[in-house]
């Protein structure tokens, strides 16, 4: 009798803690005599895999066992690698699929686009590989396609990961704690340089649509922040920073910005081609703010882009703990035959929840309870009764 076989993949940006999930799923499977197939490079493994090509199999298929996962949880990143592939909207087909008939993708408004939906190839590859259950680890984009697979009959369990912490139905995503730890450490270190030169320090962190990373960094370092959910007044922000600088015995001030942060009359500039999910790179809002402060006040600034550094390196305790637990929850759900569910934290407790509806987009900060729009700082009052990460699921 053939062994039960499951698949696991990581999609989107890497974060610390992914390898802990991969290892625990593999170890648990070995105890239940279940084979684990690592699908390399995220959804690309199931769109670009050519089973008749040995090189393609080596590129996209990685059988996992206790030996090759024994030490992977000691480091960050993902041993399965990642990509930003969207099987529902493929702009270019791999060579071996060019002559096959795939439907054109349809936009949210029901209009055909110049991309293909290769989901039937994804289903064919899962079937050919004998994968009965799939565990997908990713952010809102990766999990959006996981929701689609669930709708068309694939047995799938999701695990949320993103340093932006912006996936719906959960209060926490793997990678968030390490990102805040790294950002806080970097800002505390750079205080000495900013203070030595008596400048305004401007720090940029990830957060395309949601300000969790910037706000929680500001919360733990006691500095100001600007988040995508609220457009600040530039004159007021500048005045607050100058006042803080002059009141500081060391004559400096600090502010942290989400990459998607904006102020009244300003829109973040985007450049380059959109990725598979329609996102373009954003120009540095930190540089734009520095230019404005210099132009308006003559004050010198220092800018620091902390983005990629925050998701590099080893996971902290929280991301190891949550990664292991989310992985074990997903594995238990798989053993029970469940599908369409995601490991999550709800009211501070571990729960299984539905995979979020991709139409919701990213989860946002609750400005009314989290962000002081007068001082451009996090709110510190009225936290009694909140879960550990301070905001309930939405």
mmCIF file of C-alpha atoms in Angstrom:
data_model
loop_
_atom_site.group_PDB
_atom_site.id
_atom_site.type_symbol
_atom_site.label_atom_id
_atom_site.label_comp_id
_atom_site.label_asym_id
_atom_site.label_seq_id
_atom_site.Cartn_x
_atom_site.Cartn_y
_atom_site.Cartn_z
ATOM 1 C CA UNK A 1 0.000 0.000 0.000
ATOM 2 C CA UNK A 2 1.407 3.401 -1.010
ATOM 3 C CA UNK A 3 2.341 5.814 1.740
ATOM 4 C CA UNK A 4 0.294 8.937 2.286
ATOM 5 C CA UNK A 5 2.114 11.899 0.776
ATOM 6 C CA UNK A 6 1.807 15.582 1.615
ATOM 7 C CA UNK A 7 3.390 18.699 0.137
ATOM 8 C CA UNK A 8 4.683 21.883 1.724
ATOM 9 C CA UNK A 9 5.750 25.195 0.167
ATOM 10 C CA UNK A 10 6.746 28.741 1.118
ATOM 11 C CA UNK A 11 5.741 31.711 -1.027
ATOM 12 C CA UNK A 12 6.438 35.450 -1.120
ATOM 13 C CA UNK A 13 9.078 37.172 0.972
ATOM 14 C CA UNK A 14 11.152 35.077 3.357
ATOM 15 C CA UNK A 15 10.928 35.581 7.123
ATOM 16 C CA UNK A 16 12.662 33.947 10.088
ATOM 17 C CA UNK A 17 10.718 30.986 11.441
ATOM 18 C CA UNK A 18 9.795 29.259 8.182
ATOM 19 C CA UNK A 19 12.322 26.475 8.651
ATOM 20 C CA UNK A 20 10.847 25.671 12.059
ATOM 21 C CA UNK A 21 7.525 24.965 10.359
ATOM 22 C CA UNK A 22 9.131 22.817 7.681
ATOM 23 C CA UNK A 23 11.098 20.792 10.223
ATOM 24 C CA UNK A 24 8.230 20.099 12.601
ATOM 25 C CA UNK A 25 5.924 18.987 9.780
ATOM 26 C CA UNK A 26 8.652 16.662 8.489
ATOM 27 C CA UNK A 27 9.432 15.199 11.904
ATOM 28 C CA UNK A 28 5.768 14.621 12.731
ATOM 29 C CA UNK A 29 5.281 12.970 9.348
ATOM 30 C CA UNK A 30 8.170 10.569 9.930
ATOM 31 C CA UNK A 31 6.442 9.399 13.096
ATOM 32 C CA UNK A 32 3.274 8.666 11.120
ATOM 33 C CA UNK A 33 4.988 7.074 8.110
ATOM 34 C CA UNK A 34 3.895 9.922 5.837
ATOM 35 C CA UNK A 35 6.096 11.200 3.005
ATOM 36 C CA UNK A 36 6.745 14.940 2.740
ATOM 37 C CA UNK A 37 7.492 16.564 -0.600
ATOM 38 C CA UNK A 38 9.042 20.014 -0.369
ATOM 39 C CA UNK A 39 7.902 22.143 -3.293
ATOM 40 C CA UNK A 40 10.707 24.569 -4.039
ATOM 41 C CA UNK A 41 10.207 28.214 -5.029
ATOM 42 C CA UNK A 42 6.616 28.483 -3.865
ATOM 43 C CA UNK A 43 3.788 28.249 -6.378
ATOM 44 C CA UNK A 44 6.384 28.226 -9.176
ATOM 45 C CA UNK A 45 7.027 24.579 -8.322
ATOM 46 C CA UNK A 46 3.484 23.683 -9.377
ATOM 47 C CA UNK A 47 3.382 25.877 -12.494
ATOM 48 C CA UNK A 48 6.863 25.317 -13.922
ATOM 49 C CA UNK A 49 7.506 21.696 -12.947
ATOM 50 C CA UNK A 50 8.023 19.417 -15.945
ATOM 51 C CA UNK A 51 7.836 15.897 -14.593
ATOM 52 C CA UNK A 52 9.399 14.472 -17.764
ATOM 53 C CA UNK A 53 12.549 16.576 -17.258
ATOM 54 C CA UNK A 54 14.964 15.338 -14.581
ATOM 55 C CA UNK A 55 16.536 18.780 -14.224
ATOM 56 C CA UNK A 56 13.126 20.305 -13.631
ATOM 57 C CA UNK A 57 12.347 17.703 -10.978
ATOM 58 C CA UNK A 58 15.620 18.481 -9.195
ATOM 59 C CA UNK A 59 14.892 22.200 -9.381
ATOM 60 C CA UNK A 60 11.389 22.017 -7.946
ATOM 61 C CA UNK A 61 11.076 18.814 -5.910
ATOM 62 C CA UNK A 62 12.833 18.220 -2.591
ATOM 63 C CA UNK A 63 11.830 15.117 -0.615
ATOM 64 C CA UNK A 64 12.080 15.990 3.077
ATOM 65 C CA UNK A 65 13.165 13.685 5.885
ATOM 66 C CA UNK A 66 14.611 13.902 9.374
ATOM 67 C CA UNK A 67 18.162 13.956 8.080
ATOM 68 C CA UNK A 68 17.929 16.878 5.675
ATOM 69 C CA UNK A 69 15.777 18.959 8.045
ATOM 70 C CA UNK A 70 17.611 18.156 11.291
ATOM 71 C CA UNK A 71 19.347 21.533 11.670
ATOM 72 C CA UNK A 72 17.326 23.849 9.439
ATOM 73 C CA UNK A 73 15.430 25.482 12.313
ATOM 74 C CA UNK A 74 18.687 26.986 13.571
ATOM 75 C CA UNK A 75 18.715 29.585 10.807
ATOM 76 C CA UNK A 76 16.370 31.965 9.046
ATOM 77 C CA UNK A 77 15.108 32.063 5.497
ATOM 78 C CA UNK A 78 13.527 29.014 3.886
ATOM 79 C CA UNK A 79 15.345 25.918 2.670
ATOM 80 C CA UNK A 80 12.576 25.503 0.105
ATOM 81 C CA UNK A 81 13.282 28.931 -1.393
ATOM 82 C CA UNK A 82 10.491 31.197 -2.539
ATOM 83 C CA UNK A 83 9.050 33.188 -5.431
ATOM 84 C CA UNK A 84 6.230 35.610 -6.170
ATOM 85 C CA UNK A 85 4.427 33.371 -8.652
ATOM 86 C CA UNK A 86 0.670 33.672 -9.123
ATOM 87 C CA UNK A 87 -0.697 30.612 -10.956
ATOM 88 C CA UNK A 88 -4.013 32.395 -11.534
ATOM 89 C CA UNK A 89 -2.317 35.227 -13.462
ATOM 90 C CA UNK A 90 0.696 33.986 -15.406
ATOM 91 C CA UNK A 91 2.104 36.635 -17.765
ATOM 92 C CA UNK A 92 4.451 34.102 -19.398
ATOM 93 C CA UNK A 93 4.085 30.356 -19.675
ATOM 94 C CA UNK A 94 7.041 27.999 -19.185
ATOM 95 C CA UNK A 95 8.284 26.512 -22.448
ATOM 96 C CA UNK A 96 6.714 23.084 -21.954
ATOM 97 C CA UNK A 97 3.250 24.635 -21.478
ATOM 98 C CA UNK A 98 3.279 27.145 -24.339
ATOM 99 C CA UNK A 99 1.180 24.978 -26.667
ATOM 100 C CA UNK A 100 -1.368 24.003 -24.027
ATOM 101 C CA UNK A 101 -4.784 25.605 -23.789
ATOM 102 C CA UNK A 102 -5.232 27.645 -20.620
ATOM 103 C CA UNK A 103 -8.040 30.112 -19.956
ATOM 104 C CA UNK A 104 -7.262 33.795 -19.786
ATOM 105 C CA UNK A 105 -7.321 35.209 -16.283
ATOM 106 C CA UNK A 106 -10.284 37.349 -15.317
ATOM 107 C CA UNK A 107 -9.983 40.592 -13.359
ATOM 108 C CA UNK A 108 -12.064 41.427 -10.296
ATOM 109 C CA UNK A 109 -14.472 43.201 -12.655
ATOM 110 C CA UNK A 110 -14.926 40.049 -14.767
ATOM 111 C CA UNK A 111 -12.775 41.306 -17.643
ATOM 112 C CA UNK A 112 -10.300 38.991 -19.384
ATOM 113 C CA UNK A 113 -6.654 40.003 -18.943
ATOM 114 C CA UNK A 114 -3.447 39.281 -20.861
ATOM 115 C CA UNK A 115 -2.482 36.558 -18.395
ATOM 116 C CA UNK A 116 -3.331 32.888 -18.073
ATOM 117 C CA UNK A 117 -4.855 30.894 -15.247
ATOM 118 C CA UNK A 118 -2.834 27.659 -15.095
ATOM 119 C CA UNK A 119 -4.641 26.181 -12.114
ATOM 120 C CA UNK A 120 -5.453 23.030 -14.059
ATOM 121 C CA UNK A 121 -1.687 22.449 -14.439
ATOM 122 C CA UNK A 122 -1.273 22.939 -10.692
ATOM 123 C CA UNK A 123 -3.940 20.275 -10.122
ATOM 124 C CA UNK A 124 -2.279 17.962 -12.637
ATOM 125 C CA UNK A 125 1.122 18.280 -10.959
ATOM 126 C CA UNK A 126 -0.306 17.695 -7.482
ATOM 127 C CA UNK A 127 -2.046 14.574 -8.779
ATOM 128 C CA UNK A 128 1.040 13.291 -10.611
ATOM 129 C CA UNK A 129 3.154 13.794 -7.483
ATOM 130 C CA UNK A 130 0.600 11.907 -5.399
ATOM 131 C CA UNK A 131 0.213 14.827 -2.986
ATOM 132 C CA UNK A 132 -2.995 14.328 -1.027
ATOM 133 C CA UNK A 133 -2.736 17.376 1.224
ATOM 134 C CA UNK A 134 -0.850 20.638 0.790
ATOM 135 C CA UNK A 135 0.495 22.995 3.461
ATOM 136 C CA UNK A 136 1.046 26.521 2.105
ATOM 137 C CA UNK A 137 2.994 29.081 4.122
ATOM 138 C CA UNK A 138 2.751 32.688 3.024
ATOM 139 C CA UNK A 139 1.291 36.170 3.277
ATOM 140 C CA UNK A 140 -1.949 37.546 1.891
ATOM 141 C CA UNK A 141 -0.928 37.033 -1.758
ATOM 142 C CA UNK A 142 0.262 33.435 -1.364
ATOM 143 C CA UNK A 143 -2.721 32.533 0.798
ATOM 144 C CA UNK A 144 -5.078 34.207 -1.659
ATOM 145 C CA UNK A 145 -4.182 31.526 -4.184
ATOM 146 C CA UNK A 146 -4.424 28.865 -1.459
ATOM 147 C CA UNK A 147 -8.043 29.943 -0.975
ATOM 148 C CA UNK A 148 -8.643 29.465 -4.703
ATOM 149 C CA UNK A 149 -7.183 25.954 -4.610
ATOM 150 C CA UNK A 150 -9.435 25.083 -1.703
ATOM 151 C CA UNK A 151 -12.438 26.247 -3.734
ATOM 152 C CA UNK A 152 -11.547 23.938 -6.632
ATOM 153 C CA UNK A 153 -11.105 20.865 -4.472
ATOM 154 C CA UNK A 154 -7.488 20.743 -3.286
ATOM 155 C CA UNK A 155 -7.078 19.751 0.349
ATOM 156 C CA UNK A 156 -5.020 22.603 1.738
ATOM 157 C CA UNK A 157 -3.963 24.052 5.084
ATOM 158 C CA UNK A 158 -2.510 27.545 5.380
ATOM 159 C CA UNK A 159 0.050 29.085 7.721
ATOM 160 C CA UNK A 160 0.373 32.902 7.822
ATOM 161 C CA UNK A 161 3.800 34.487 7.598
ATOM 162 C CA UNK A 162 4.748 38.067 6.922
ATOM 163 C CA UNK A 163 6.774 40.650 8.784
ATOM 164 C CA UNK A 164 3.953 43.094 7.915
ATOM 165 C CA UNK A 165 1.569 41.072 10.159
ATOM 166 C CA UNK A 166 -1.293 41.999 7.833
ATOM 167 C CA UNK A 167 -3.109 38.696 7.193
ATOM 168 C CA UNK A 168 -6.789 38.681 8.159
ATOM 169 C CA UNK A 169 -8.261 36.234 10.717
ATOM 170 C CA UNK A 170 -5.117 36.136 12.865
ATOM 171 C CA UNK A 171 -3.458 38.480 15.348
ATOM 172 C CA UNK A 172 0.004 37.193 14.488
ATOM 173 C CA UNK A 173 2.004 36.091 11.442
ATOM 174 C CA UNK A 174 5.376 34.328 11.565
ATOM 175 C CA UNK A 175 8.234 36.796 11.125
ATOM 176 C CA UNK A 176 6.642 39.791 12.824
ATOM 177 C CA UNK A 177 8.368 39.499 16.196
ATOM 178 C CA UNK A 178 11.837 39.098 14.707
ATOM 179 C CA UNK A 179 11.213 42.108 12.455
ATOM 180 C CA UNK A 180 10.271 44.307 15.424
ATOM 181 C CA UNK A 181 13.233 43.008 17.425
ATOM 182 C CA UNK A 182 15.618 43.794 14.551
ATOM 183 C CA UNK A 183 14.113 47.229 13.884
ATOM 184 C CA UNK A 184 14.229 48.169 17.567
ATOM 185 C CA UNK A 185 17.844 47.028 17.888
ATOM 186 C CA UNK A 186 18.901 48.895 14.740
ATOM 187 C CA UNK A 187 17.256 52.127 15.844
ATOM 188 C CA UNK A 188 18.720 51.907 19.342
ATOM 189 C CA UNK A 189 22.188 51.387 17.849
ATOM 190 C CA UNK A 190 21.828 54.237 15.388
ATOM 191 C CA UNK A 191 20.696 56.658 18.090
ATOM 192 C CA UNK A 192 24.358 57.167 18.942
ATOM 193 C CA UNK A 193 25.242 58.284 15.417
ATOM 194 C CA UNK A 194 22.149 60.451 14.945
ATOM 195 C CA UNK A 195 22.763 62.064 18.332
ATOM 196 C CA UNK A 196 26.466 62.562 17.702
ATOM 197 C CA UNK A 197 25.679 64.585 14.593
ATOM 198 C CA UNK A 198 22.587 66.270 16.097
ATOM 199 C CA UNK A 199 20.248 65.328 13.300
ATOM 200 C CA UNK A 200 16.767 63.952 12.667
ATOM 201 C CA UNK A 201 16.919 60.200 12.077
ATOM 202 C CA UNK A 202 14.401 58.824 9.573
ATOM 203 C CA UNK A 203 13.946 55.060 9.366
ATOM 204 C CA UNK A 204 12.032 53.166 6.666
ATOM 205 C CA UNK A 205 10.565 49.712 7.277
ATOM 206 C CA UNK A 206 8.325 47.429 5.235
ATOM 207 C CA UNK A 207 4.578 47.930 5.242
ATOM 208 C CA UNK A 208 3.132 48.436 1.777
ATOM 209 C CA UNK A 209 -0.478 48.751 2.915
ATOM 210 C CA UNK A 210 -0.418 48.266 6.677
ATOM 211 C CA UNK A 211 1.557 50.009 9.409
ATOM 212 C CA UNK A 212 2.000 47.261 11.992
ATOM 213 C CA UNK A 213 5.786 47.022 11.608
ATOM 214 C CA UNK A 214 6.336 50.780 11.864
ATOM 215 C CA UNK A 215 3.867 51.292 14.699
ATOM 216 C CA UNK A 216 5.104 48.431 16.898
ATOM 217 C CA UNK A 217 8.711 49.497 16.306
ATOM 218 C CA UNK A 218 7.770 53.014 17.396
ATOM 219 C CA UNK A 219 5.904 51.549 20.370
ATOM 220 C CA UNK A 220 8.949 49.677 21.667
ATOM 221 C CA UNK A 221 11.450 52.482 20.962
ATOM 222 C CA UNK A 222 9.248 55.402 22.067
ATOM 223 C CA UNK A 223 9.568 57.386 18.840
ATOM 224 C CA UNK A 224 7.143 58.823 16.300
ATOM 225 C CA UNK A 225 5.840 56.941 13.282
ATOM 226 C CA UNK A 226 3.900 57.433 10.056
ATOM 227 C CA UNK A 227 1.693 54.594 8.779
ATOM 228 C CA UNK A 228 -0.237 53.992 5.523
ATOM 229 C CA UNK A 229 -3.606 54.045 7.289
ATOM 230 C CA UNK A 230 -3.371 57.752 8.155
ATOM 231 C CA UNK A 231 -2.047 60.677 6.102
ATOM 232 C CA UNK A 232 -0.229 63.041 8.437
ATOM 233 C CA UNK A 233 0.114 66.791 7.970
ATOM 234 C CA UNK A 234 3.690 67.474 6.871
ATOM 235 C CA UNK A 235 3.936 70.908 8.507
ATOM 236 C CA UNK A 236 2.770 69.430 11.787
ATOM 237 C CA UNK A 237 5.080 66.414 11.566
ATOM 238 C CA UNK A 238 8.040 68.661 10.826
ATOM 239 C CA UNK A 239 7.171 70.967 13.717
ATOM 240 C CA UNK A 240 6.833 68.056 16.158
ATOM 241 C CA UNK A 241 10.212 66.637 15.131
ATOM 242 C CA UNK A 242 11.950 70.021 15.412
ATOM 243 C CA UNK A 243 10.371 70.676 18.819
ATOM 244 C CA UNK A 244 11.415 67.228 20.032
ATOM 245 C CA UNK A 245 14.939 67.717 18.698
ATOM 246 C CA UNK A 246 15.381 71.050 20.477
ATOM 247 C CA UNK A 247 13.936 69.705 23.730
ATOM 248 C CA UNK A 248 16.309 66.729 23.672
ATOM 249 C CA UNK A 249 19.583 67.378 25.604
ATOM 250 C CA UNK A 250 21.392 65.512 22.813
ATOM 251 C CA UNK A 251 19.623 67.591 20.124
ATOM 252 C CA UNK A 252 18.181 64.843 17.920
ATOM 253 C CA UNK A 253 14.815 63.233 17.073
ATOM 254 C CA UNK A 254 13.719 59.993 15.420
ATOM 255 C CA UNK A 255 10.788 58.854 13.270
ATOM 256 C CA UNK A 256 9.993 55.509 11.610
ATOM 257 C CA UNK A 257 7.976 55.288 8.373
ATOM 258 C CA UNK A 258 6.155 52.427 6.694
ATOM 259 C CA UNK A 259 7.190 52.087 3.049
ATOM 260 C CA UNK A 260 3.603 52.947 2.109
ATOM 261 C CA UNK A 261 3.317 55.947 4.454
ATOM 262 C CA UNK A 262 2.126 59.230 2.964
ATOM 263 C CA UNK A 263 1.284 62.750 4.046
ATOM 264 C CA UNK A 264 -1.356 65.162 2.844
ATOM 265 C CA UNK A 265 -0.619 66.177 -0.735
ATOM 266 C CA UNK A 266 1.975 63.440 -1.263
ATOM 267 C CA UNK A 267 1.689 60.000 -2.817
ATOM 268 C CA UNK A 268 4.457 57.411 -2.696
ATOM 269 C CA UNK A 269 6.051 57.017 -6.103
ATOM 270 C CA UNK A 270 6.179 53.539 -7.610
ATOM 271 C CA UNK A 271 8.600 52.229 -10.226
ATOM 272 C CA UNK A 272 9.406 49.111 -12.214
ATOM 273 C CA UNK A 273 7.097 46.452 -13.612
ATOM 274 C CA UNK A 274 4.381 45.036 -11.351
ATOM 275 C CA UNK A 275 5.034 41.613 -9.840
ATOM 276 C CA UNK A 276 2.754 38.600 -10.220
ATOM 277 C CA UNK A 277 0.276 40.107 -7.771
ATOM 278 C CA UNK A 278 0.268 43.590 -9.274
ATOM 279 C CA UNK A 279 2.648 45.256 -6.801
ATOM 280 C CA UNK A 280 5.326 47.688 -7.970
ATOM 281 C CA UNK A 281 8.346 48.772 -5.942
ATOM 282 C CA UNK A 282 7.923 51.917 -3.898
ATOM 283 C CA UNK A 283 10.415 54.771 -3.898
ATOM 284 C CA UNK A 284 11.857 55.609 -0.487
ATOM 285 C CA UNK A 285 9.448 57.742 1.500
ATOM 286 C CA UNK A 286 12.318 58.335 3.951
ATOM 287 C CA UNK A 287 14.327 60.163 1.293
ATOM 288 C CA UNK A 288 11.270 62.204 0.314
ATOM 289 C CA UNK A 289 10.670 63.229 3.929
ATOM 290 C CA UNK A 290 14.346 64.109 4.391
ATOM 291 C CA UNK A 291 14.206 66.364 1.330
ATOM 292 C CA UNK A 292 11.083 68.102 2.628
ATOM 293 C CA UNK A 293 12.538 68.697 6.090
ATOM 294 C CA UNK A 294 15.736 70.097 4.600
ATOM 295 C CA UNK A 295 13.797 72.364 2.233
ATOM 296 C CA UNK A 296 11.427 73.658 4.889
ATOM 297 C CA UNK A 297 13.742 74.035 7.875
ATOM 298 C CA UNK A 298 17.351 73.631 6.769
ATOM 299 C CA UNK A 299 17.716 70.817 9.315
ATOM 300 C CA UNK A 300 20.095 67.981 8.458
ATOM 301 C CA UNK A 301 18.750 64.432 8.525
ATOM 302 C CA UNK A 302 20.009 60.868 8.409
ATOM 303 C CA UNK A 303 17.976 58.218 6.593
ATOM 304 C CA UNK A 304 18.235 54.485 7.070
ATOM 305 C CA UNK A 305 16.406 51.787 5.086
ATOM 306 C CA UNK A 306 15.872 48.844 7.438
ATOM 307 C CA UNK A 307 13.555 46.867 5.157
ATOM 308 C CA UNK A 308 15.341 43.681 4.076
ATOM 309 C CA UNK A 309 17.505 43.502 7.174
ATOM 310 C CA UNK A 310 14.397 42.969 9.303
ATOM 311 C CA UNK A 311 13.551 39.635 7.707
ATOM 312 C CA UNK A 312 17.099 38.311 7.447
ATOM 313 C CA UNK A 313 18.956 36.056 9.849
ATOM 314 C CA UNK A 314 17.799 33.786 12.631
ATOM 315 C CA UNK A 315 14.324 33.860 14.218
ATOM 316 C CA UNK A 316 13.796 35.105 17.743
ATOM 317 C CA UNK A 317 12.070 33.047 20.453
ATOM 318 C CA UNK A 318 8.553 34.165 19.532
ATOM 319 C CA UNK A 319 8.893 33.254 15.864
ATOM 320 C CA UNK A 320 10.386 29.868 16.755
ATOM 321 C CA UNK A 321 7.571 29.222 19.228
ATOM 322 C CA UNK A 322 4.781 30.365 16.920
ATOM 323 C CA UNK A 323 6.348 28.738 13.866
ATOM 324 C CA UNK A 324 6.575 25.372 15.598
ATOM 325 C CA UNK A 325 3.057 25.658 16.992
ATOM 326 C CA UNK A 326 1.471 26.822 13.741
ATOM 327 C CA UNK A 327 3.218 23.934 11.981
ATOM 328 C CA UNK A 328 1.951 21.390 14.475
ATOM 329 C CA UNK A 329 -1.577 22.793 14.294
ATOM 330 C CA UNK A 330 -1.517 22.578 10.502
ATOM 331 C CA UNK A 331 -0.235 19.019 10.711
ATOM 332 C CA UNK A 332 -2.973 17.992 13.158
ATOM 333 C CA UNK A 333 -5.582 19.583 10.884
ATOM 334 C CA UNK A 334 -4.158 17.622 7.966
ATOM 335 C CA UNK A 335 -4.373 14.340 9.915
ATOM 336 C CA UNK A 336 -8.006 15.139 10.646
ATOM 337 C CA UNK A 337 -8.683 15.624 6.941
ATOM 338 C CA UNK A 338 -9.503 19.310 7.257
ATOM 339 C CA UNK A 339 -9.111 21.759 4.410
ATOM 340 C CA UNK A 340 -9.493 25.495 3.864
ATOM 341 C CA UNK A 341 -8.271 26.360 7.362
ATOM 342 C CA UNK A 342 -5.327 28.378 8.651
ATOM 343 C CA UNK A 343 -3.282 28.281 11.844
ATOM 344 C CA UNK A 344 -3.891 31.493 13.772
ATOM 345 C CA UNK A 345 -3.794 33.407 17.014
ATOM 346 C CA UNK A 346 -7.216 34.681 18.096
ATOM 347 C CA UNK A 347 -7.694 36.583 21.371
ATOM 348 C CA UNK A 348 -4.189 35.472 22.257
ATOM 349 C CA UNK A 349 -5.039 31.769 21.832
ATOM 350 C CA UNK A 350 -4.070 29.310 19.119
ATOM 351 C CA UNK A 351 -6.985 28.525 16.811
ATOM 352 C CA UNK A 352 -7.832 27.169 13.377
ATOM 353 C CA UNK A 353 -9.671 29.745 11.261
ATOM 354 C CA UNK A 354 -10.851 29.909 7.639
ATOM 355 C CA UNK A 355 -8.256 30.938 5.064
ATOM 356 C CA UNK A 356 -9.000 34.654 4.546
ATOM 357 C CA UNK A 357 -11.029 35.790 1.571
ATOM 358 C CA UNK A 358 -8.458 37.308 -0.843
ATOM 359 C CA UNK A 359 -10.968 40.025 -1.774
ATOM 360 C CA UNK A 360 -10.404 41.532 1.687
ATOM 361 C CA UNK A 361 -6.843 42.542 0.867
ATOM 362 C CA UNK A 362 -4.366 43.116 3.702
ATOM 363 C CA UNK A 363 -5.454 43.637 7.294
ATOM 364 C CA UNK A 364 -5.085 47.238 8.492
ATOM 365 C CA UNK A 365 -4.275 48.985 11.745
ATOM 366 C CA UNK A 366 -7.215 50.261 13.763
ATOM 367 C CA UNK A 367 -6.161 53.909 13.818
ATOM 368 C CA UNK A 368 -8.803 54.872 16.389
ATOM 369 C CA UNK A 369 -7.339 52.587 19.061
ATOM 370 C CA UNK A 370 -3.710 52.207 17.976
ATOM 371 C CA UNK A 371 -2.438 55.514 16.554
ATOM 372 C CA UNK A 372 -2.375 58.937 18.184
ATOM 373 C CA UNK A 373 -3.225 61.264 15.289
ATOM 374 C CA UNK A 374 -2.352 64.353 17.349
ATOM 375 C CA UNK A 375 1.153 63.300 18.331
ATOM 376 C CA UNK A 376 1.923 60.859 15.470
ATOM 377 C CA UNK A 377 2.841 58.211 17.999
ATOM 378 C CA UNK A 378 1.415 54.849 19.062
ATOM 379 C CA UNK A 379 -1.301 54.927 21.706
ATOM 380 C CA UNK A 380 -0.045 53.629 25.033
ATOM 381 C CA UNK A 381 -3.220 53.893 27.145
ATOM 382 C CA UNK A 382 -6.157 51.501 27.547
ATOM 383 C CA UNK A 383 -4.439 48.163 26.824
ATOM 384 C CA UNK A 384 -6.115 46.180 29.602
ATOM 385 C CA UNK A 385 -7.966 43.146 28.288
ATOM 386 C CA UNK A 386 -6.238 43.136 24.888
ATOM 387 C CA UNK A 387 -4.405 40.038 23.579
ATOM 388 C CA UNK A 388 -0.615 40.028 23.715
ATOM 389 C CA UNK A 389 -0.224 41.624 20.271
ATOM 390 C CA UNK A 390 -2.621 44.444 21.204
ATOM 391 C CA UNK A 391 -5.136 44.191 18.361
ATOM 392 C CA UNK A 392 -7.885 41.690 17.768
ATOM 393 C CA UNK A 393 -8.465 39.895 14.472
ATOM 394 C CA UNK A 394 -10.485 41.617 11.766
#
